[in-house]
Amino acid sequence: MANKHVITLIVNGKDYTLSVEARRTLADALRDDCGLTGTHLGCEHGVCGACTVLVDDKPVRSCLMFAVQAEGCSVRTVEGLAKGDALHLLQKAFWENHGLQCGFCTPGFLMLAAGALEADPDLSEEEIRDILSSNLCRCTGYQNIIKSVCLAANEMRACPPSADR
Amino acid sequence: MSWIGRSLPRLEDPSLLMGRGRYVADLARGAASVKFVRSPVAAGRILSIDVPDGELVFTAADLDGVKPICPILHRPDYIAVEQPILAKDRVMFCGQALAVVVAEDQGLAEDLAEEVYADIDAEDAIVDMEAALAEGAVAVHAHAPGNVLVEGVLRSPGLDAAFADAAEIVTLDLRSGRQSAMPLEGRGGVAQYDRISGRVTLYASVQMPHMLRTGLADVLQIPEADLRVVAPDVGGGFGQKMSLFPEYVALVWLARKLERDVAWIEDRRENFLASSHSRDQSFHVRGAFAKDGTLLGIDADLKSNVGAFSCYPVTCGVEPLMALAELPGPYKVPEYGVRSRGVTTNTGMMAPYRGVSRPMLTLTMERMMDVAARRLGIDPIEIRRRNLIDSFPHRSPTGLVYDEGSYKEAMDRAVAAIDLTGFRARQKEARAAGRYLGIGFSVFSERTGYGTPAYAARGMNIVPGYEIVSCAMDPSGFVEARIGSSPHGQGLKTALAQLIADELGVEPGKIKVFSGDTDATPYGWGTFASRSMVIAGGACKLAAGKVATRLRSVAAVMMQASEDHIVLEDGLARVTGTNQSLPIPEVARAAYHQSHRFPQSGPGLIENATYDPGGTFSNACHACIVEVDIETGGVKIERFIVAEDAGLLINPMIVDGQIHGGVAQGIANALFEELIYDETGNLLTVSLADYLPPTMAEVPTIEIEHLETVSDATITKAKGVGEGGAIGAPAAIINAMVDALSPFGIEIVRMPATPQYIRKLIREAERDAHG
Amino acid sequence: MKPASFDYIRPGSRAEILAALAAHGDDGKILAGGQSLVAAMNFRLARPEVLIDINGTKDLDYLQPSGDSLAIGALTRHAAFHKPVVDGPLGPLLAKVVRNIAHYPIRQRGTFTGSLAHADPASEWCLVATTLDAEMLIVNAEGERRCRAGDFFKGTFTTAVGAQDLLAEVRLPLLDDGWRSGFYEFSRRAGDFALAMSLAALKLENGRITEARLGVGGVADRAIRLHALENELAGKAPSRELFEDVAASAKAAIKPSEDIHASADYRRDLIRTVVLRALTEAAA
């Protein structure tokens, strides 16, 4: 068996020291080694986006990155989005607007939208739509996802990210 | 104040939004990893399977005492086939499990699986239905020469006369490509072995946990009581998670054999290869029309490719027999002849997928109407109006009874919403500018919420249909409803809580609905066939109503009032016409702890109820506008309208969500998704780079109009709505594309209507025009 | 779908990368963005013994206009091109093209140079490099060499980069203000691989095309630059007829590849259409 690497991941602001094989993807490390199972695996080839997390604030596919590559990076997952039980504006909008059904794709959409809107709070609906076309949802037909994200984007603009993060 | 009819945010959501959902893979920590070694060839004889020494690798030879999966239909035209848990002697399709390996983690399990070598004497595979039905074709199953596993035939006496009298006969040959329901979460199970009791708990991503337990116990020949099946949060199913799959049998067998926890989490490639498929159908249909557009009769030859095996419990009859029974749809069909066959091939097993046959049935009838209208010089809306059913109850030529619906009204609503007249003017202008816009309509019925009589009529050995609900108010005044249905993303628990809340006068937040755990819920059938709101909802209403009666009885004693004068609302038991009331929790506590005071009602607030309805028909009209790029063959959906009648809406937001998702899958069916085998039976589409579910960029805004016809067919007045979106959308889109391309005189005869297919049709039309 | 085991090396400098390549090149593989490589590894279609991760060498992430070209480092991500990166027509051209490369999260990791080294026939950057005649800087422990795009791409997933080489930098020619460009891609869904695409750049002076670049991608084992048709365009006034002729010639000139999404006949149709649309946009 290949050598294990001892690495430290900073996930949602907390340090996790892990011993992993090089082949362990970031997604598997988050799920199996950190116990953060909110990040889901839907295809393991970078298409479905269920595993989208923020690495140094950028939305990436955690199935296409090895955990060893994330050493020292700041990783944010869906578990870090709410402040305690206070939902993030995106989560709140998804809840109020039925932006999820089975919920399997939801963490990926939330993190994708969070990363994109933090990078550019002024994205237009068309730009948001283009960005959200990165991820697959099989239940909602996307209609309430785009609605939720656009409504949340408005609120996030009114209430700057630093205040709600 | 009623909770019914309100778009209440779902009770399920907060945990899912915070990443605290519990899907089956989330429960796999600590379990050994299971990987199946799958056949690389579609047909052949297994000569030997070499396995590495000293490792946990098992083949069919190890599965002593495990029976094959063999679902039964009591029909003389049905041939039962056995599906072994691991391939024995022969392989029947590419992806069939040959062996199973167990290792400490998934990576190691995959390493180990690579060391298993199967020597298979490959034979020519039967891949498509034409080859299977050809004279002298090799039998896929030796005992089923001719390769037809089920064949239904009906012929009304006046059919020939109808065709003889016809002013116009429309013949259609339509084809649907094979598709996957492709839930975003694949299949998977974690089997936990309890060393003390010897019991196995199987957590599995399934829609029918009780049925799965029965099937597993039968195949493994163990008592059901030694097995607990739990469906935790399920990441979508759409029918694909109904069946008893060999993988689950192997998993429970392994847990018992190894006396340890084992987990199998299907990957995407495996989901395409080895999970169930659907919609691989080929229809040859003739319609006889009178001069005024009246449909006189339909004569249909319907073929469904059911793959290598028959799915348990619904069997490979599910697509062919649905097709046979429901082709007439929302239309008056005085004379009907049909032959519907399920054809076996060396391909993946067909099983239900949202809509089951009806996307193709609706495409057939809706193309039929458009083509007949064109030939007879009648407006396409008018010809539909002349043929749609309009008196209820309506009895179809196959004996189905339709309750009240709004078939013509829904069409009128869609026509108005999409502004047909305005569109025709715009279409003309666009054509002058070289742009090809088209409009299409699709009117259909959706049979939902059907109980045991409907399934018994199919000759099923296992007859699903009823639901039992156990409803209890606990001493704290909270409500526990235990249901046999097993939702997988629909938001059923919220909608049921709204129903129960109205019965008991408590808010939905105080109602906990338990599902999916065979230890904690009454025997039931699960969630499929647009049934759960109607049937589990009906049983909830009945059970909660019985609890309410008990509550009123106890409250009446406590307040020295007549039972008839007690109303339950806003968390209180009130005596009408007075200001006397008690908080419901106080009444509940008394019912348990002071039961000696209530001899007539007895202790506690626990009731069971069963509901087993005959069924109800929802109906809808879909309308859409498309633009076809004639140079690329690409299609853009500009508008999509759904005029839907699902009876009384319990939670309109959830209903809309079901429609949105169904339409997106209908768009996929019409334009994007297809599982493609090569001629050797090797599946070419095993990644999401080749199998193409639509993204947000391909799904337009879906505009919904509701009609709410109330019928007595269900006690909640709700009709099912799970499948309609997927049923109606393909026909509307294809009709719109044909309309857009009408200058070329093109007939679209296959789905998905891909860009290359559309370009081929245009190329051929241009060649014909020039040559 | 877990990858086969491999050893992992993360060099901290260009020199260390080259040393690692010299030591492991035949069994090794550079890991840059990894957006194609890791997917292939998850399917076990790619099974490198050693992964040499260059993400630790931050100074390979650069974009530098120098002289008449734009130098792009080995770690420059696709997302860097979302907004124009240089003055003049090249910046907007690259910003237009990058929107067609997969999806937003993929573009945060995937690299420009990695796309060229991977050499997928449907890669947008390969089409840009071929059409604009990019210059590649290939280095190894022994030294360095430069080659032009025309000599760089050898076929599907095959380039002039050897096992012990690093594609260290790519230079795209800066286009002066007289140039205009058009790009058109047809794919099944947003972000999918191109079934066909075309890039056209036209230099216009006094209503005439003085110089042209025209390429087609996604239709054969590599992107194709249509030199003969560039010559046909040069010296003529842009017109619908001219572009129709050129598009028809492109269709006739290329023997297209086939797959489940596009037959050869269909790809021929698409070649005509994408060329016509790219040219029309460039001249608009």
Tab-separated table of N, CA, C and O in Angstrom, chain A residues 35-105:
chain	number	residue	atom	x	y	z
A	35	GLY	N	-15.598	13.281	9.025
A	35	GLY	CA	-16.973	13.015	9.449
A	35	GLY	C	-17.953	14.087	8.999
A	35	GLY	O	-19.048	14.192	9.531
A	36	LEU	N	-17.551	14.879	8.020
A	36	LEU	CA	-18.435	15.942	7.520
A	36	LEU	C	-19.164	15.422	6.282
A	36	LEU	O	-18.734	15.605	5.145
A	37	THR	N	-20.285	14.737	6.529
A	37	THR	CA	-20.946	14.027	5.433
A	37	THR	C	-21.943	14.895	4.672
A	37	THR	O	-22.666	14.403	3.818
A	38	GLY	N	-21.960	16.183	4.978
A	38	GLY	CA	-22.842	17.072	4.208
A	38	GLY	C	-22.385	17.232	2.776
A	38	GLY	O	-23.178	17.567	1.896
A	39	THR	N	-21.116	17.013	2.505
A	39	THR	CA	-20.598	17.058	1.137
A	39	THR	C	-20.890	15.713	0.489
A	39	THR	O	-20.464	14.681	0.996
A	40	HIS	N	-21.632	15.729	-0.606
A	40	HIS	CA	-22.104	14.474	-1.196
A	40	HIS	C	-21.347	14.125	-2.473
A	40	HIS	O	-20.790	14.998	-3.132
A	41	LEU	N	-21.370	12.843	-2.795
A	41	LEU	CA	-20.749	12.384	-4.038
A	41	LEU	C	-21.832	11.862	-4.972
A	41	LEU	O	-22.536	10.910	-4.638
A	42	GLY	N	-21.956	12.493	-6.128
A	42	GLY	CA	-22.987	12.070	-7.069
A	42	GLY	C	-22.425	11.477	-8.342
A	42	GLY	O	-23.141	10.779	-9.060
A	43	CYS	N	-21.162	11.772	-8.655
A	43	CYS	CA	-20.633	11.200	-9.913
A	43	CYS	C	-19.152	10.875	-9.839
A	43	CYS	O	-18.675	10.043	-10.576
A	44	GLU	N	-18.428	11.547	-8.996
A	44	GLU	CA	-16.980	11.336	-8.864
A	44	GLU	C	-16.229	11.548	-10.171
A	44	GLU	O	-15.147	11.015	-10.356
A	45	HIS	N	-16.824	12.322	-11.089
A	45	HIS	CA	-16.006	12.774	-12.215
A	45	HIS	C	-16.240	14.242	-12.554
A	45	HIS	O	-16.016	14.656	-13.687
A	46	GLY	N	-16.674	14.978	-11.567
A	46	GLY	CA	-16.633	16.431	-11.720
A	46	GLY	C	-17.796	17.043	-12.464
A	46	GLY	O	-17.782	18.238	-12.741
A	47	VAL	N	-18.822	16.263	-12.802
A	47	VAL	CA	-19.915	16.814	-13.584
A	47	VAL	C	-21.096	17.258	-12.717
A	47	VAL	O	-21.649	18.336	-12.910
A	48	CYS	N	-21.479	16.446	-11.738
A	48	CYS	CA	-22.750	16.722	-11.059
A	48	CYS	C	-22.668	17.862	-10.055
A	48	CYS	O	-23.651	18.549	-9.805
A	49	GLY	N	-21.511	18.057	-9.448
A	49	GLY	CA	-21.334	19.195	-8.554
A	49	GLY	C	-21.860	19.011	-7.146
A	49	GLY	O	-21.795	19.939	-6.346
A	50	ALA	N	-22.359	17.830	-6.800
A	50	ALA	CA	-22.870	17.614	-5.440
A	50	ALA	C	-21.764	17.788	-4.404
A	50	ALA	O	-22.031	18.101	-3.253
A	51	CYS	N	-20.513	17.595	-4.816
A	51	CYS	CA	-19.384	17.646	-3.882
A	51	CYS	C	-18.725	19.015	-3.829
A	51	CYS	O	-17.645	19.151	-3.258
A	52	THR	N	-19.370	20.031	-4.434
A	52	THR	CA	-18.743	21.354	-4.489
A	52	THR	C	-18.524	21.924	-3.084
A	52	THR	O	-19.448	21.976	-2.273
A	53	VAL	N	-17.281	22.324	-2.817
A	53	VAL	CA	-16.943	22.991	-1.547
A	53	VAL	C	-16.106	24.224	-1.901
A	53	VAL	O	-15.716	24.407	-3.060
A	54	LEU	N	-15.838	25.057	-0.926
A	54	LEU	CA	-14.974	26.209	-1.172
A	54	LEU	C	-13.563	25.891	-0.673
A	54	LEU	O	-13.377	25.507	0.475
A	55	VAL	N	-12.588	26.028	-1.557
A	55	VAL	CA	-11.190	25.899	-1.166
A	55	VAL	C	-10.562	27.274	-1.360
A	55	VAL	O	-10.577	27.811	-2.477
A	56	ASP	N	-10.074	27.832	-0.295
A	56	ASP	CA	-9.613	29.224	-0.308
A	56	ASP	C	-10.666	30.105	-0.978
A	56	ASP	O	-10.366	30.924	-1.853
A	57	ASP	N	-11.881	29.893	-0.572
A	57	ASP	CA	-13.060	30.687	-0.972
A	57	ASP	C	-13.518	30.475	-2.417
A	57	ASP	O	-14.449	31.135	-2.874
A	58	LYS	N	-12.874	29.568	-3.137
A	58	LYS	CA	-13.306	29.313	-4.517
A	58	LYS	C	-14.082	28.003	-4.588
A	58	LYS	O	-13.652	26.995	-4.022
A	59	PRO	N	-15.213	27.996	-5.281
A	59	PRO	CA	-15.965	26.741	-5.408
A	59	PRO	C	-15.213	25.756	-6.304
A	59	PRO	O	-14.859	26.101	-7.434
A	60	VAL	N	-14.966	24.576	-5.776
A	60	VAL	CA	-14.277	23.543	-6.561
A	60	VAL	C	-14.967	22.201	-6.335
A	60	VAL	O	-15.690	22.007	-5.363
A	61	ARG	N	-14.689	21.277	-7.262
A	61	ARG	CA	-15.194	19.910	-7.110
A	61	ARG	C	-14.260	19.171	-6.161
A	61	ARG	O	-13.087	18.955	-6.506
A	62	SER	N	-14.765	18.766	-5.015
A	62	SER	CA	-13.866	18.090	-4.076
A	62	SER	C	-13.582	16.651	-4.492
A	62	SER	O	-12.719	16.006	-3.919
A	63	CYS	N	-14.285	16.159	-5.530
A	63	CYS	CA	-13.962	14.817	-6.049
A	63	CYS	C	-12.806	14.872	-7.032
A	63	CYS	O	-12.279	13.845	-7.417
A	64	LEU	N	-12.424	16.083	-7.472
A	64	LEU	CA	-11.341	16.205	-8.462
A	64	LEU	C	-10.092	16.820	-7.842
A	64	LEU	O	-9.252	17.393	-8.523
A	65	MET	N	-10.005	16.718	-6.530
A	65	MET	CA	-8.848	17.253	-5.830
A	65	MET	C	-8.479	16.217	-4.792
A	65	MET	O	-9.358	15.619	-4.169
A	66	PHE	N	-7.190	15.992	-4.606
A	66	PHE	CA	-6.783	15.059	-3.568
A	66	PHE	C	-6.633	15.803	-2.250
A	66	PHE	O	-6.261	16.982	-2.236
A	67	ALA	N	-6.913	15.095	-1.178
A	67	ALA	CA	-6.843	15.734	0.140
A	67	ALA	C	-5.457	16.313	0.380
A	67	ALA	O	-5.323	17.404	0.941
A	68	VAL	N	-4.427	15.592	-0.076
A	68	VAL	CA	-3.051	16.090	0.148
A	68	VAL	C	-2.837	17.459	-0.508
A	68	VAL	O	-2.002	18.241	-0.075
A	69	GLN	N	-3.615	17.744	-1.550
A	69	GLN	CA	-3.457	19.036	-2.218
A	69	GLN	C	-4.062	20.171	-1.407
A	69	GLN	O	-3.786	21.338	-1.669
A	70	ALA	N	-4.940	19.832	-0.490
A	70	ALA	CA	-5.632	20.871	0.269
A	70	ALA	C	-4.921	21.184	1.578
A	70	ALA	O	-5.410	21.987	2.374
A	71	GLU	N	-3.765	20.559	1.795
A	71	GLU	CA	-2.967	20.827	2.992
A	71	GLU	C	-2.777	22.337	3.146
A	71	GLU	O	-2.344	23.013	2.212
A	72	GLY	N	-3.154	22.833	4.293
A	72	GLY	CA	-2.941	24.250	4.566
A	72	GLY	C	-3.958	25.181	3.936
A	72	GLY	O	-3.910	26.387	4.162
A	73	CYS	N	-4.855	24.647	3.132
A	73	CYS	CA	-5.875	25.504	2.520
A	73	CYS	C	-7.037	25.671	3.493
A	73	CYS	O	-7.262	24.840	4.366
A	74	SER	N	-7.787	26.722	3.270
A	74	SER	CA	-9.014	26.888	4.033
A	74	SER	C	-10.151	26.251	3.244
A	74	SER	O	-10.417	26.622	2.105
A	75	VAL	N	-10.784	25.256	3.840
A	75	VAL	CA	-11.880	24.544	3.165
A	75	VAL	C	-13.186	24.910	3.867
A	75	VAL	O	-13.234	24.950	5.108
A	76	ARG	N	-14.199	25.222	3.098
A	76	ARG	CA	-15.516	25.489	3.699
A	76	ARG	C	-16.541	24.547	3.102
A	76	ARG	O	-16.608	24.369	1.886
A	77	THR	N	-17.324	23.940	3.971
A	77	THR	CA	-18.350	22.989	3.538
A	77	THR	C	-19.709	23.475	4.026
A	77	THR	O	-19.794	24.433	4.789
A	78	VAL	N	-20.733	22.761	3.598
A	78	VAL	CA	-22.099	23.175	3.953
A	78	VAL	C	-22.297	23.241	5.464
A	78	VAL	O	-23.072	24.053	5.963
A	79	GLU	N	-21.549	22.415	6.190
A	79	GLU	CA	-21.710	22.413	7.655
A	79	GLU	C	-21.291	23.747	8.268
A	79	GLU	O	-21.686	24.069	9.384
A	80	GLY	N	-20.467	24.515	7.531
A	80	GLY	CA	-19.987	25.769	8.081
A	80	GLY	C	-20.795	26.981	7.646
A	80	GLY	O	-20.449	28.120	7.959
A	81	LEU	N	-21.863	26.730	6.902
A	81	LEU	CA	-22.594	27.855	6.299
A	81	LEU	C	-23.479	28.566	7.323
A	81	LEU	O	-23.506	29.796	7.395
A	82	ALA	N	-24.196	27.803	8.125
A	82	ALA	CA	-25.053	28.417	9.146
A	82	ALA	C	-24.187	28.841	10.330
A	82	ALA	O	-23.100	28.311	10.541
A	83	LYS	N	-24.678	29.831	11.051
A	83	LYS	CA	-24.003	30.211	12.314
A	83	LYS	C	-24.809	29.578	13.430
A	83	LYS	O	-25.891	30.074	13.780
A	84	GLY	N	-24.336	28.478	13.957
A	84	GLY	CA	-25.137	27.740	14.924
A	84	GLY	C	-26.403	27.255	14.246
A	84	GLY	O	-26.334	26.604	13.209
A	85	ASP	N	-27.537	27.610	14.801
A	85	ASP	CA	-28.791	27.219	14.165
A	85	ASP	C	-29.357	28.328	13.297
A	85	ASP	O	-30.442	28.178	12.720
A	86	ALA	N	-28.638	29.435	13.187
A	86	ALA	CA	-29.115	30.543	12.339
A	86	ALA	C	-28.699	30.279	10.902
A	86	ALA	O	-27.512	30.277	10.571
A	87	LEU	N	-29.678	30.046	10.074
A	87	LEU	CA	-29.381	29.693	8.690
A	87	LEU	C	-28.749	30.867	7.942
A	87	LEU	O	-29.080	32.028	8.187
A	88	HIS	N	-27.833	30.555	7.040
A	88	HIS	CA	-27.286	31.526	6.082
A	88	HIS	C	-28.433	32.009	5.187
A	88	HIS	O	-29.413	31.277	4.986
A	89	LEU	N	-28.299	33.201	4.658
A	89	LEU	CA	-29.369	33.743	3.808
A	89	LEU	C	-29.703	32.813	2.641
A	89	LEU	O	-30.857	32.712	2.216
A	90	LEU	N	-28.683	32.148	2.128
A	90	LEU	CA	-28.946	31.200	1.036
A	90	LEU	C	-29.787	30.019	1.532
A	90	LEU	O	-30.742	29.604	0.876
A	91	GLN	N	-29.426	29.501	2.680
A	91	GLN	CA	-30.185	28.365	3.234
A	91	GLN	C	-31.628	28.770	3.513
A	91	GLN	O	-32.567	28.031	3.219
A	92	LYS	N	-31.766	29.975	4.037
A	92	LYS	CA	-33.096	30.474	4.371
A	92	LYS	C	-33.945	30.594	3.091
A	92	LYS	O	-35.109	30.201	3.061
A	93	ALA	N	-33.318	31.128	2.058
A	93	ALA	CA	-34.049	31.298	0.798
A	93	ALA	C	-34.430	29.945	0.195
A	93	ALA	O	-35.531	29.772	-0.332
A	94	PHE	N	-33.529	28.971	0.272
A	94	PHE	CA	-33.857	27.631	-0.240
A	94	PHE	C	-35.037	27.041	0.542
A	94	PHE	O	-35.902	26.392	-0.020
A	95	TRP	N	-35.054	27.292	1.838
A	95	TRP	CA	-36.131	26.739	2.664
A	95	TRP	C	-37.458	27.398	2.300
A	95	TRP	O	-38.462	26.722	2.048
A	96	GLU	N	-37.445	28.727	2.249
A	96	GLU	CA	-38.705	29.445	2.037
A	96	GLU	C	-39.254	29.264	0.622
A	96	GLU	O	-40.457	29.393	0.390
A	97	ASN	N	-38.368	28.985	-0.323
A	97	ASN	CA	-38.801	28.915	-1.725
A	97	ASN	C	-38.762	27.505	-2.301
A	97	ASN	O	-38.768	27.330	-3.512
A	98	HIS	N	-38.681	26.518	-1.450
A	98	HIS	CA	-38.706	25.122	-1.893
A	98	HIS	C	-37.602	24.868	-2.921
A	98	HIS	O	-37.823	24.261	-3.964
A	99	GLY	N	-36.401	25.347	-2.569
A	99	GLY	CA	-35.267	25.182	-3.479
A	99	GLY	C	-34.622	23.814	-3.391
A	99	GLY	O	-33.559	23.591	-3.974
A	100	LEU	N	-35.239	22.913	-2.644
A	100	LEU	CA	-34.684	21.562	-2.561
A	100	LEU	C	-35.819	20.563	-2.442
A	100	LEU	O	-36.903	20.902	-1.968
A	101	GLN	N	-35.572	19.360	-2.929
A	101	GLN	CA	-36.521	18.267	-2.685
A	101	GLN	C	-35.809	17.157	-1.925
A	101	GLN	O	-35.889	17.103	-0.704
A	102	CYS	N	-35.058	16.308	-2.638
A	102	CYS	CA	-34.404	15.227	-1.894
A	102	CYS	C	-33.220	15.746	-1.091
A	102	CYS	O	-32.779	15.103	-0.153
A	103	GLY	N	-32.670	16.893	-1.480
A	103	GLY	CA	-31.608	17.510	-0.707
A	103	GLY	C	-30.213	17.016	-1.010
A	103	GLY	O	-29.248	17.500	-0.429
A	104	PHE	N	-30.088	16.071	-1.935
A	104	PHE	CA	-28.771	15.479	-2.169
A	104	PHE	C	-27.837	16.457	-2.888
A	104	PHE	O	-26.657	16.534	-2.601
A	105	CYS	N	-28.390	17.216	-3.834
A	105	CYS	CA	-27.555	18.173	-4.578
A	105	CYS	C	-27.379	19.477	-3.815
A	105	CYS	O	-26.553	20.304	-4.182
